[in-house]
Short mmCIF file of C-alpha atoms and ligand atoms in Angstrom, two decimals:
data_model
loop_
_atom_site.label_atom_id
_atom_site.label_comp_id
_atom_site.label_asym_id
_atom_site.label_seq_id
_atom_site.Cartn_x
_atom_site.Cartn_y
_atom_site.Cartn_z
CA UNK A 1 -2.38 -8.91 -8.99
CA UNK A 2 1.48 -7.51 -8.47
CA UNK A 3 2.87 -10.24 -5.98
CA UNK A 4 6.47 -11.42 -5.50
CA UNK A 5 7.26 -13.99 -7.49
CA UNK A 6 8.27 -17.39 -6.36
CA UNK A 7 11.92 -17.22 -8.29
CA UNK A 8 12.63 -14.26 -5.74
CA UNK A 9 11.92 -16.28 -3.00
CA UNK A 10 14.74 -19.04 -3.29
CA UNK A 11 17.08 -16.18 -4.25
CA UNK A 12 16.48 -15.18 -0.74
CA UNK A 13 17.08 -18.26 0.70
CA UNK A 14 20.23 -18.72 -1.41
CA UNK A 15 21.45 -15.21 0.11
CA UNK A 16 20.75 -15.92 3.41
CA UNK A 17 22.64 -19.61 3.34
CA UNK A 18 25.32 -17.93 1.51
CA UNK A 19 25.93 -15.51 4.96
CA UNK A 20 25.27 -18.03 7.63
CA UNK A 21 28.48 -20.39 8.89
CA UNK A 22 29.52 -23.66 7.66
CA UNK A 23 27.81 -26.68 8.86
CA UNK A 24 24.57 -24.60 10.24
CA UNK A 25 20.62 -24.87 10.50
CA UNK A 26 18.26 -21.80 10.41
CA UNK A 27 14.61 -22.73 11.95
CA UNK A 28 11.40 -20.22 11.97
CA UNK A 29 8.31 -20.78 12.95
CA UNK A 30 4.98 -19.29 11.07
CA UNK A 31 2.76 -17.00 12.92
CA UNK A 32 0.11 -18.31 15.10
CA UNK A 33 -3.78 -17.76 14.39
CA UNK A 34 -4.26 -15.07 17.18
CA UNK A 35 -7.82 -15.43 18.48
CA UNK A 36 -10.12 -12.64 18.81
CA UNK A 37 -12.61 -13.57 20.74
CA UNK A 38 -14.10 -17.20 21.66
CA UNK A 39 -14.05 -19.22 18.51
CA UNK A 40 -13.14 -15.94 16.45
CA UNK A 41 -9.96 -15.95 14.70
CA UNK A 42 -8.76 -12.73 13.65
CA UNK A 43 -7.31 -12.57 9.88
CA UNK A 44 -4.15 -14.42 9.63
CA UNK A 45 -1.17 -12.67 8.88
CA UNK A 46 1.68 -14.43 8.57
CA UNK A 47 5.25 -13.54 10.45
CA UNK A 48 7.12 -11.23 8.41
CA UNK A 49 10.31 -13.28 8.09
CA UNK A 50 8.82 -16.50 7.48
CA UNK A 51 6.77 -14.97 4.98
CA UNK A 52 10.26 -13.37 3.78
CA UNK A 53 11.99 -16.60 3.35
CA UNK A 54 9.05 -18.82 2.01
CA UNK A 55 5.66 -17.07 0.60
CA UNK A 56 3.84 -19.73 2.34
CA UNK A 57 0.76 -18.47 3.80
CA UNK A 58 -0.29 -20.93 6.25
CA UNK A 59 -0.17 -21.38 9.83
CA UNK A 60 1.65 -23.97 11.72
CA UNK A 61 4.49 -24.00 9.49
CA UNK A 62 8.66 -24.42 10.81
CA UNK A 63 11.10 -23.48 7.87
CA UNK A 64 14.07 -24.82 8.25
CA UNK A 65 17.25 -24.03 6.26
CA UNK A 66 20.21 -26.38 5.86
CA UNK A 67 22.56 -25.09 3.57
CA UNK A 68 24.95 -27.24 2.02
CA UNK A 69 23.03 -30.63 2.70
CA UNK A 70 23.08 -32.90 0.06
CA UNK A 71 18.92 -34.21 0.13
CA UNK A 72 18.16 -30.97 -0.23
CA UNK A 73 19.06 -27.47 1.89
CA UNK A 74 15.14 -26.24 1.99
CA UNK A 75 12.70 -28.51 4.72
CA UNK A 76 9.22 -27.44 5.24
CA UNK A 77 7.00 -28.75 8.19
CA UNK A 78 3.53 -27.86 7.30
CA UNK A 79 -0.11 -29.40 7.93
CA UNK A 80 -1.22 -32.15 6.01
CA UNK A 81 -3.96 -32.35 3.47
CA UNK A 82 -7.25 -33.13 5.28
CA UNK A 83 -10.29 -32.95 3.33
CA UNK A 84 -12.73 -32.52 6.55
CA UNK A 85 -11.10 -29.61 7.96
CA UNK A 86 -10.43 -28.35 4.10
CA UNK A 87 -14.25 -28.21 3.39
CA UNK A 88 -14.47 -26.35 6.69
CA UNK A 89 -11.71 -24.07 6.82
CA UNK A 90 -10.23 -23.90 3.00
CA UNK A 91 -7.60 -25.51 1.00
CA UNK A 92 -4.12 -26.69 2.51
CA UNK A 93 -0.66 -26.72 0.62
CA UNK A 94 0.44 -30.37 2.03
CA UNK A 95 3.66 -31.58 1.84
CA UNK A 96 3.38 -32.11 -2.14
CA UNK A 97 2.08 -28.50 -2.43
CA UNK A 98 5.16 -27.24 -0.22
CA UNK A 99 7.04 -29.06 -2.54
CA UNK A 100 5.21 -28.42 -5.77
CA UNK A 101 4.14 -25.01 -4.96
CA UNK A 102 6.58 -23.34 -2.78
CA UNK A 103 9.85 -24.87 -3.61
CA UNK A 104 10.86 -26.85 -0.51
CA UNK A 105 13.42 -29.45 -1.12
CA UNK A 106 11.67 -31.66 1.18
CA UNK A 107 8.52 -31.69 3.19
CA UNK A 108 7.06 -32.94 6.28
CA UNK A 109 3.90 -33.13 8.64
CA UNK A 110 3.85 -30.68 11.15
CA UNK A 111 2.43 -33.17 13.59
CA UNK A 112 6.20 -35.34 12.56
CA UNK A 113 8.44 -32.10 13.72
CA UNK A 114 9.77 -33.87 17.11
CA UNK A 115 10.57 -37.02 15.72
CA UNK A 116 12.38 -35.35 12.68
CA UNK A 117 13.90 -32.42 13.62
CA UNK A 118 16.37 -33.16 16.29
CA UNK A 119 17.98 -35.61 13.78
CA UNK A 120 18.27 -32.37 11.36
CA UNK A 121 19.94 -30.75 14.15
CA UNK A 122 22.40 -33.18 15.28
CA UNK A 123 25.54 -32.35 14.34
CA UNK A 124 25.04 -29.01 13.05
CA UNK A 125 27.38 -26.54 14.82
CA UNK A 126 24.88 -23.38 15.13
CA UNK A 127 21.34 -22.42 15.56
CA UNK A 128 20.10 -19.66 13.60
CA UNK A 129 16.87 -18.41 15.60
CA UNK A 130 14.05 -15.86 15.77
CA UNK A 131 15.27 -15.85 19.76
CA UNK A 132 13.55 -14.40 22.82
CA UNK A 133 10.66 -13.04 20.14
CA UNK A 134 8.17 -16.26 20.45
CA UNK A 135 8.81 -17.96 23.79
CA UNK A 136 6.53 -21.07 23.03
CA UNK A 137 8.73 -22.01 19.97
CA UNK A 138 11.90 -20.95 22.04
CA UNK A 139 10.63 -23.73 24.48
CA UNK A 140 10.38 -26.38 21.60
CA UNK A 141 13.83 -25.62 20.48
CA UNK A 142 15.27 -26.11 23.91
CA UNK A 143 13.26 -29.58 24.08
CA UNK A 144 14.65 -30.58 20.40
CA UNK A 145 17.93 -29.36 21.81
CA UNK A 146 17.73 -31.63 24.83
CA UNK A 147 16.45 -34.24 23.13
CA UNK A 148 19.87 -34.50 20.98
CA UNK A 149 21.69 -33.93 24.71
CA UNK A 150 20.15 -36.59 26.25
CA UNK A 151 21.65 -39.10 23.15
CA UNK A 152 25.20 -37.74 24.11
CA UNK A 153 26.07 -40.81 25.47
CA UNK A 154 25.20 -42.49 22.03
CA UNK A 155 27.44 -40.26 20.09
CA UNK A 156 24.99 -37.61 19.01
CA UNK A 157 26.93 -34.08 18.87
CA UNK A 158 24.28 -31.20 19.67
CA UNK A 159 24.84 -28.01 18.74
CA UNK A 160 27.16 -25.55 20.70
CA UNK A 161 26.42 -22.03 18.95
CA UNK A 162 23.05 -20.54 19.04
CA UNK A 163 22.73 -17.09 16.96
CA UNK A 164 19.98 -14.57 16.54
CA UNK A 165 18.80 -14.84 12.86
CA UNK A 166 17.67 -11.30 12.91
CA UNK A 167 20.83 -9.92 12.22
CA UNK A 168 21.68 -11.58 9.10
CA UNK A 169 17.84 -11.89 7.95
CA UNK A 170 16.49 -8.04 9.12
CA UNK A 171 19.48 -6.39 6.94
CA UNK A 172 18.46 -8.32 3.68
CA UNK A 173 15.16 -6.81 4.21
CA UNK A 174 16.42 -3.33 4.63
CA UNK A 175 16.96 -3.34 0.73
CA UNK A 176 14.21 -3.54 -1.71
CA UNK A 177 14.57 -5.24 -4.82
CA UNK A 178 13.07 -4.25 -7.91
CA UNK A 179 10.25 -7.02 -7.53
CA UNK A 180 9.86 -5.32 -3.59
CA UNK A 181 9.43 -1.75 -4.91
CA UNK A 182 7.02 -2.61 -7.44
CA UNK A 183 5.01 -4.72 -4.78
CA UNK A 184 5.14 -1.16 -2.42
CA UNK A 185 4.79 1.16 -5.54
CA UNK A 186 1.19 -1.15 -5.81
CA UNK A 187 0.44 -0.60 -2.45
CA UNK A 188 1.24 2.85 -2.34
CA UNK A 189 -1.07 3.66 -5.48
CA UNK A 190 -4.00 2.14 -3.78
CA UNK A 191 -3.52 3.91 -1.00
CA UNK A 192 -3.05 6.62 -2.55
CA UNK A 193 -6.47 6.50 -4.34
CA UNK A 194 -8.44 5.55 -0.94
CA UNK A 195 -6.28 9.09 0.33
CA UNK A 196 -8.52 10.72 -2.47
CA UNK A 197 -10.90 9.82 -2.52
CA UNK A 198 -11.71 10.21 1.28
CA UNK A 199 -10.92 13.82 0.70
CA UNK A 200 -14.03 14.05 -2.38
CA UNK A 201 -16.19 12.38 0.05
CA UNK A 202 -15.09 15.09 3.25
CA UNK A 203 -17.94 17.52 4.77
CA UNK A 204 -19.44 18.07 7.78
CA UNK A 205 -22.09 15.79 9.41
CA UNK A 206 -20.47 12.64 8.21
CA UNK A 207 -18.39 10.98 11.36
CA UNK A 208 -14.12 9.84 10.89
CA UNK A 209 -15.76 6.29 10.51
CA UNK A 210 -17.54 7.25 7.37
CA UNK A 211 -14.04 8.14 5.99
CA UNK A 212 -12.29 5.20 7.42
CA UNK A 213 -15.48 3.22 5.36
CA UNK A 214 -14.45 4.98 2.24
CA UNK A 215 -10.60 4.09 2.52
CA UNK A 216 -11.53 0.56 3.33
CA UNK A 217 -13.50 -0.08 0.38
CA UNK A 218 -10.47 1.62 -2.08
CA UNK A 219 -8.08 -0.76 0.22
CA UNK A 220 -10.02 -3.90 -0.34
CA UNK A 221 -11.16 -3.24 -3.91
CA UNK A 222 -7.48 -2.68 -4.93
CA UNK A 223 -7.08 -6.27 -3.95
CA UNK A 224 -5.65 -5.66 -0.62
CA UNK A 225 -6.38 -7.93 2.75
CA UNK A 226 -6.38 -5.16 5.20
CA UNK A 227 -4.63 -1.85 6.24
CA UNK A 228 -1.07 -1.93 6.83
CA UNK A 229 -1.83 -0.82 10.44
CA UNK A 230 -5.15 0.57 12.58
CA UNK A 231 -6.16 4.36 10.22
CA UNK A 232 -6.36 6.73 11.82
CA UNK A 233 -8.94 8.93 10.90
CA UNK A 234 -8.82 12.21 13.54
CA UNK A 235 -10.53 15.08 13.06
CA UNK A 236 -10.40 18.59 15.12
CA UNK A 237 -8.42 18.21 18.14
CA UNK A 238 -7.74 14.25 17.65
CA UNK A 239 -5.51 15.02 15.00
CA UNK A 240 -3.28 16.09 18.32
CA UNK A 241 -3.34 12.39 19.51
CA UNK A 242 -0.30 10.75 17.28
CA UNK A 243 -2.10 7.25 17.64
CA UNK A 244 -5.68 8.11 17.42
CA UNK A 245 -7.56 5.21 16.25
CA UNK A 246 -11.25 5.73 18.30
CA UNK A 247 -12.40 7.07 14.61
CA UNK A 248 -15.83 7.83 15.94
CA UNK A 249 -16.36 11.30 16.07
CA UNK A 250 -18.61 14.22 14.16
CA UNK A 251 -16.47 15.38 11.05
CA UNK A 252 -16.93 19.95 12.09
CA UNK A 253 -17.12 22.53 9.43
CA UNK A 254 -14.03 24.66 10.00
CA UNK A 255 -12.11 21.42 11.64
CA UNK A 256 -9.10 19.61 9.71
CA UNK A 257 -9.30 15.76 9.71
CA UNK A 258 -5.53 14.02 9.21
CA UNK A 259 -5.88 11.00 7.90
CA UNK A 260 -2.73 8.35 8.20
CA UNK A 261 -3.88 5.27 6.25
CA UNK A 262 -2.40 2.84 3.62
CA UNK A 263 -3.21 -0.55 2.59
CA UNK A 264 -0.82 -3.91 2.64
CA UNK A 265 -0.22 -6.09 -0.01
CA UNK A 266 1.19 -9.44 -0.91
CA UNK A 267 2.40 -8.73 2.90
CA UNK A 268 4.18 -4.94 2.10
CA UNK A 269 2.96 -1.82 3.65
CA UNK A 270 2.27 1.67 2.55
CA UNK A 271 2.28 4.53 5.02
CA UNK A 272 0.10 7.57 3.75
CA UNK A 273 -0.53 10.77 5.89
CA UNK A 274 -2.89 13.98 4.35
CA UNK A 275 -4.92 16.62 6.66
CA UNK A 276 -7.04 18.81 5.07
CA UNK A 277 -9.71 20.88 5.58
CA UNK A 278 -13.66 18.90 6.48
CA UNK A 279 -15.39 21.73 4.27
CA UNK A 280 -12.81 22.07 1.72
CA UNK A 281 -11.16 25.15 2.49
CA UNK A 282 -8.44 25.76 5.09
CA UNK A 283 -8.54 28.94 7.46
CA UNK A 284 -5.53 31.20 7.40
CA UNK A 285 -3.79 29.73 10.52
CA UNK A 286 -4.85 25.98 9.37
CA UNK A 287 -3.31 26.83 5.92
CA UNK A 288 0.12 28.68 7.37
CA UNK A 289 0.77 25.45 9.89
CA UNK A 290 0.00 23.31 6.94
CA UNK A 291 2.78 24.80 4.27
CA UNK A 292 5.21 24.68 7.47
CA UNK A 293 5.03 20.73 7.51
CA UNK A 294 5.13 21.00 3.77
CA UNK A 295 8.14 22.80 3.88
CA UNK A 296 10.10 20.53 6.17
CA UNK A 297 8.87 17.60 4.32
CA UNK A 298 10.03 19.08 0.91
CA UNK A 299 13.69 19.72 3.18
CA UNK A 300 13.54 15.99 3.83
CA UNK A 301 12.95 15.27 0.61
CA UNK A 302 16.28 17.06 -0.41
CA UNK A 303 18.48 15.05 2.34
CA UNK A 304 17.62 11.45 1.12
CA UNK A 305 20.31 10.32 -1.64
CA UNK A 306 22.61 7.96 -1.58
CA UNK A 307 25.98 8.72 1.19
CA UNK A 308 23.59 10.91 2.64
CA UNK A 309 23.20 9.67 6.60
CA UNK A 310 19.61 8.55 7.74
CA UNK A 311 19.39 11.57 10.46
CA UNK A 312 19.97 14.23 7.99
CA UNK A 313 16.38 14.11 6.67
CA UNK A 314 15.09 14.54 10.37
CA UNK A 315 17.72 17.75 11.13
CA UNK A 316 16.20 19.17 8.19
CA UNK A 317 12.23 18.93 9.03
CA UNK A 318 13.52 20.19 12.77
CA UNK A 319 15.45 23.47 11.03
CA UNK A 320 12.49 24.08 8.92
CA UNK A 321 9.81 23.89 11.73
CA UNK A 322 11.96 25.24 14.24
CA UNK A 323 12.39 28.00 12.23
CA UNK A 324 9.24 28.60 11.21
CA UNK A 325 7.56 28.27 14.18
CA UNK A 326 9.68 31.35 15.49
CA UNK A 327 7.89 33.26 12.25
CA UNK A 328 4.10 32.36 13.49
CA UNK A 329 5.24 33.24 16.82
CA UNK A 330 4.69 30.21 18.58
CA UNK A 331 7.83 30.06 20.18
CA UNK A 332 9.98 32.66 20.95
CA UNK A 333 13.79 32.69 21.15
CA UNK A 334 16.67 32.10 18.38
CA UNK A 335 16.74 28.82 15.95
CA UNK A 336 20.01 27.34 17.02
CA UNK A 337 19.21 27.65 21.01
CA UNK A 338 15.86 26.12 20.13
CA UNK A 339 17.14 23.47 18.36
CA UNK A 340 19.43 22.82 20.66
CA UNK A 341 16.94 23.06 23.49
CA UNK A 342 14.57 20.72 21.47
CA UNK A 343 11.44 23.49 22.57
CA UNK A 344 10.28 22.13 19.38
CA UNK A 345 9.48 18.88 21.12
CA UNK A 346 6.27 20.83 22.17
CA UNK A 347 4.89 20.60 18.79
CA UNK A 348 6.98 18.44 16.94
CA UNK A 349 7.61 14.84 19.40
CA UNK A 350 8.42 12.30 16.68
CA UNK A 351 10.80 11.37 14.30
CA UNK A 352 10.82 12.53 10.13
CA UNK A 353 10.39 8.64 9.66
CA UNK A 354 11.10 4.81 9.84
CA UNK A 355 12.26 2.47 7.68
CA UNK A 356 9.47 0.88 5.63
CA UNK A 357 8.48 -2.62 4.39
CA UNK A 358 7.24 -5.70 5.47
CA UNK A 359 6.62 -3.99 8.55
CA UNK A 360 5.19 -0.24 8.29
CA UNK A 361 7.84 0.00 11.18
CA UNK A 362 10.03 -2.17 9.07
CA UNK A 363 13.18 -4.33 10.49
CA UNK A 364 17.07 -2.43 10.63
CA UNK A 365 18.85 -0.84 12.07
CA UNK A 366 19.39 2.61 12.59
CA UNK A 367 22.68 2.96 13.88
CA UNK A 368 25.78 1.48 12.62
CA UNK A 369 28.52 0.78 15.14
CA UNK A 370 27.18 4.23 17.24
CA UNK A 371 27.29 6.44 13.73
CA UNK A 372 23.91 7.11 11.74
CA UNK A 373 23.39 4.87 8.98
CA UNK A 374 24.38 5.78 5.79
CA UNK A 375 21.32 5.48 2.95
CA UNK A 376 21.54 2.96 0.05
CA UNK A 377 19.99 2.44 -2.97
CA UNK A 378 17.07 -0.08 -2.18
CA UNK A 379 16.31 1.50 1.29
CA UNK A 380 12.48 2.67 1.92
CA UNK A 381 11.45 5.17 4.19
CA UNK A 382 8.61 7.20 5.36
CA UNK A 383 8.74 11.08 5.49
CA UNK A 384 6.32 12.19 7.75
CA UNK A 385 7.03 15.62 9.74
CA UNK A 386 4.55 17.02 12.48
CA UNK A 387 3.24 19.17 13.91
CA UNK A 388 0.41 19.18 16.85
CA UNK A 389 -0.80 22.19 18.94
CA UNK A 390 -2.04 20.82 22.03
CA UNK A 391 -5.86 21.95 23.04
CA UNK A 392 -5.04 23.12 26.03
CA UNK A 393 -1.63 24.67 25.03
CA UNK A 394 -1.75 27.83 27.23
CA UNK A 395 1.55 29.64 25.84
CA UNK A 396 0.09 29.86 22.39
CA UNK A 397 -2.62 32.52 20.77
CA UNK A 398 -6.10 30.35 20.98
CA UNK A 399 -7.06 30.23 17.32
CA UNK A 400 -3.93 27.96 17.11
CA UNK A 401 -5.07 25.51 19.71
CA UNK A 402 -5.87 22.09 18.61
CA UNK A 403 -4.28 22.16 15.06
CA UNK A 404 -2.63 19.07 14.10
CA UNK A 405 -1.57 18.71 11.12
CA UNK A 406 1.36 15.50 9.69
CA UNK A 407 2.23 14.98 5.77
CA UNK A 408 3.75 11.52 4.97
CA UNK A 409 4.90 9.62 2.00
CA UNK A 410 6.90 6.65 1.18
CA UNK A 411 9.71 6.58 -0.75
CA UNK A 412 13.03 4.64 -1.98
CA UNK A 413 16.38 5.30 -1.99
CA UNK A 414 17.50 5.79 -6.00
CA UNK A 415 21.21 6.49 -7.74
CA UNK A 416 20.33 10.12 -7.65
CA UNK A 417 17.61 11.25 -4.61
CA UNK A 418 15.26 9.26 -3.93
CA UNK A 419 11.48 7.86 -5.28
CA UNK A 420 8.22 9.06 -3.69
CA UNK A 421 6.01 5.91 -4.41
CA UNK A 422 3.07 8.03 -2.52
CA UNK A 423 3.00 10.77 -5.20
CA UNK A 424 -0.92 10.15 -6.53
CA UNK A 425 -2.19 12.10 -3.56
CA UNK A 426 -2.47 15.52 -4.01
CA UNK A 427 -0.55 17.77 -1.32
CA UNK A 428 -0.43 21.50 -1.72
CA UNK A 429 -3.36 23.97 -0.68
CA UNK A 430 -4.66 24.74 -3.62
CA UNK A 431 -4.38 20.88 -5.50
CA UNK A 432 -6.53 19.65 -2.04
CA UNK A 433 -8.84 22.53 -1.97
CA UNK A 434 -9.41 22.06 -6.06
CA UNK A 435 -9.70 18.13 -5.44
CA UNK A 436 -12.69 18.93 -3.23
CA UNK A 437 -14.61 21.74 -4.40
CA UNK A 438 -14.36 19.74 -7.57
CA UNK A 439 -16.15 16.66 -5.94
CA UNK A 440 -18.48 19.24 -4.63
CA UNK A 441 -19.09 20.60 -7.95
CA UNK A 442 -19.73 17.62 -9.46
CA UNK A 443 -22.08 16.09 -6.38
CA UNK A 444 -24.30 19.35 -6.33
N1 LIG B 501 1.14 4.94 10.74
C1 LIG B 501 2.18 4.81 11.65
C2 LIG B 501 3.26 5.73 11.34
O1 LIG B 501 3.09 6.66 10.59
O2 LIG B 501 4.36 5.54 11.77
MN1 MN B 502 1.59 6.76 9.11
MN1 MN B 503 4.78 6.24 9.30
#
């Protein structure tokens, strides 16, 4: 299994001490087990920045980062060993597997955390903190806080700075290391595979959940936990809902079905979008919307390089559609008005992409100080133009109605352009219509 290894772990911690103030503490909690239902638990996952910062996969885990103190800058609260609950629920780290395993400096019982970690605080200037994004542990802070205030009187200094860690943490995620991209280039070739080979198993009859079954068994037998995100598996008119994740109807001959899937692992998503045709063949107007998106994707494609500003890959999938669309003769009127007018908000109502990671919607920012952000090497980033005519779409020719069709792959930011880890999917007409009449061929 591709994972990232634990040596890349303390170099983030390093980095991240290395930007926070003299005489400061950093503390993040681990993700809660979520409950599903009753006594059903769903997966864990655990919180993106914890998992970041430590590779520990456990719940009720605090990190806490102290740089600069001498018995050790890396503190671990975690649950101790218990071998009743172990036989029920599976094996624990401990505080000598923290240690051991995950390279904390020091480790302690979770259930110890308000007797010890006030005493960490006191007399630490700042407090670097997930704030305002998990109350509960904003609430415990406050009491550790207090508890520290209410010693005043004994000479205990509590801190007087507290800091959103985001900032400092979410930019260090914005850039990929090599050991990141060949974690997503993983992810992205499994995905890629369960795009494929959804598209051999494609005909009529069969419903979007048989699809979604055939993408979950490439996901899982690729050694990944679960999707990045709900698929989306939408078929005829769905594939005009962006977020369609019902996945329950009838698969239509002479319908498209857009499938926007891709797998997670060791915690790092892929992002995968392909519509083609359920019988293997598009029709004319299916096929002319189709090469449209292509188009503006392979525009996009051509604005991501280095010094190259993150909105540029966007204005080019709006030129190419807007312009396009004025060739089909779905909307009427001249290119620059129509940008300008954003008609192509009608059929086009999202953005060319996001940044990618982590979180498919990964963490950083957009905008620097008001000004688009300029792309780095290390930056990944979906490219996913649109475009969706509404069912009931009244200003448009009918045999348009209901086409919705998206294209979207995942790449990083290189010296020279850009890598597209999502490349093992085919894309034009013809490569999807040979991929399936192929499986056809060989299943008749
Ligand atoms: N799958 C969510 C997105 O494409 O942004
Ligand atoms: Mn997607
Ligand atoms: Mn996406």
């Amino acid at each position: 299994m591709i994972h990232i290894p634990k040596s890349e772990y303390s170099r983030r911690r390093k980095a991240l001490m290395a930007q926070m103030e003299p005489n400061s503490i950093a503390i993040l909690p681990a993700a809660a087990v979520a409950i599903r239902n009753r006594d059903v638990e769903h997966v864990y996952r655990q919180d993106s920045d914890f998992q970041y910062l430590s590779g520990f996969p456990e719940p009720q885990a605090v990190l806490v980062l102290m740089p600069g103190r001498v018995h050790g800058e890396y503190i671990l609260f975690c649950r101790e060993r218990n071998a009743e609950r172990e036989l029920w629920d599976g094996l624990r780290a401990g505080q000598e597997g923290a240690i051991r395993d995950f390279g904390a400096d020091d480790a302690f019982p979770i259930t110890d955390i308000d007797d010890i970690l006030p005493g960490l605080i006191e007399g630490r200037d700042r407090v670097y903190s997930a704030m305002g994004s998990n109350p509960e542990f904003d609430r415990h802070l406050m009491e550790w806080i207090n508890v520290i205030r209410s010693k005043a009187n004994l000479g205990a200094q509590p801190p007087n700075e507290f800091v959103a860690l985001d900032h400092l943490l979410h930019d260090m995620r914005l850039y990929k290391s090599a050991a990141e991209v060949k974690v997503m280039r993983e992810a992205a070739r499994i995905s890629a595979q369960a795009h494929v080979r959804a598209m051999q198993t494609s005909r009529a009859g069969l419903y979007e959940f048989s699809l979604e079954a055939e993408l979950d068994y490439e996901f899982r037998k690729g050694g990944a936990k679960m999707p990045a995100y709900g698929s989306i598996v939408a078929s005829g008119r769905n594939s005009c809902i962006l977020h369609y994740q019902q996945n329950d109807a009838v698969l239509k001959d002479g319908d498209l079905v857009l499938i926007d899937a891709g797998c997670e692992i060791d915690c790092y998503a892929s992002d995968i979008t392909r519509t083609w045709p359920v019988n293997g063949k598009y029709s004319a107007e299916q096929k002319a919307i189709y090469e449209l998106v292509l188009a503006a994707q392979e525009a996009a494609f051509a604005e991501i390089a280095p010094n190259k500003h993150w909105n540029q890959a966007h204005e080019a999938t709006v030129r190419v559609i807007t312009t396009g669309l004025i060739e089909l003769g779905l909307l009427q009127g001249n290119v620059e008005e129509l940008i300008a007018s954003e008609a192509y908000k009608a059929f086009y109502m999202h953005r060319a992409g996001h940044w990618l990671g982590m979180d498919v919607h990964d963490v950083g920012e957009y905008k620097v100080g008001g000004e688009w952000r300029v792309l780095e090497v290390g930056m990944a980033l979906t490219v996913e133009p649109g475009i969706y005519i509404a069912p009931d779409n009244q200003s448009v020719a009918k045999k348009w109605r209901g086409i919705g069709v998206r294209i979207e792959d995942d790449v990083v930011v290189t010296k020279n352009g850009c890598e597209i880890l999502t490349k093992g999917v085919p894309k034009t007409v013809a490569e999807i219509e040979a991929l399936m009449a192929q499986a056809r061929t060989q299943a008749a």
